[in-house]
């Protein structure tokens, strides 16, 4: 066989070395007077197809020949130490110089700078306000550590706030009287414009503070009823008559939180109750009070009629409660309405009744002797004992499935002891027939599985997986999924964790 060299991938990036990265960073420093980091957008000198982020990721994940875990910062640390030793010390900053620059900024813009403000110190374009904040926070350039821009400007802010007129307008007016420069005149005009805008905004806010009354809401609801034939709710999308740009949910929220003159704690539903009663509509407030005992009595009567315990989804009527539904009872219990304790539910209220009737899984009472008799007949028909997954019917137990019998025993329903699963009930039969679990499912070995997989590969030209449906050669009744399950959980003589894929790893590499 003639071996051919693999074709190089044109999209694969070339390997990297730390020496090349440091050299590129040195060139970058000469161009930009700063070292790059993983977020730097500028190009990498000498590496047109790379970015500083891709170099960082290659080092972090150990790709392209770099040691795993070597970030860009760690790679450039020797260069950083070298530059710190050779470069000239930067001139110090003083808080007084920063405050003087902030005073100039204030005279030009009518406000003090923050770390997000544009512009910089007049002495150097290098010192942006964001940069000054960082230097003070870190304690660099002669500044005390922790002195942010806001803390540095605090004395200047207190000085300006002590003036009588807002935003330092008095000092600006005094300055304009002594010398009317174009810059100060423009600043004064901007100041007046800002004040005018704030006054307009304040007037609009005051206009929004209208007053609502329950009578006006009832009047709007009457108009709504005449137009739409129903009363509004907080979910109604139609507009509120007489209140432009307002919704019924807005009115509900205003009443609930006590806004616009309404009493707090009221809702749209409670406000409209007099109107609904007047129209003959039965409201929650008009309904009778409830108690858990009354609900259980109704459920007992329901059980006598329908042989089942109701749930919140039951559609049949509630005995003795006209116009009532089981869902409404559940909702009242959950919300704490109609004298019920909040946080309850219909299911919780009927729990004593369910225990009384042992009514969770429908069906006739069961006995272990009856289940053993059915399993014995099942074995005579099919040559195996049933499990909870068996689809065949249970002899002598009409309408029952083996899964239902298993659940009833597990939960302790239908006169069975709790925890008695189908498997535990059938233990005497398993001993009688000599069918231990190991004997029911024969032992496996990895050698046998590999041999079967090789025969499968010879016939189908592929290695089987746990999802393969085709039969296992030489192992009648076995499936690849069952073998994978046995290896995964250490059953049938296999080592735990040895899945089918791990057992056949040698075949995958061939």
Coordinates of C-alpha atoms in Angstrom, one line a residue, residues 13 44 46-52 54:
X13 CA -3.3 28.5 11.6
X44 CA -0.9 42.0 15.8
X46 CA 3.7 40.5 11.7
X47 CA 0.6 38.2 12.2
X48 CA -2.1 39.5 9.9
X49 CA -4.4 36.4 10.4
X50 CA -4.2 36.6 14.2
X51 CA -5.7 38.8 16.9
X52 CA -4.7 39.3 20.5
X54 CA -7.0 34.4 19.4

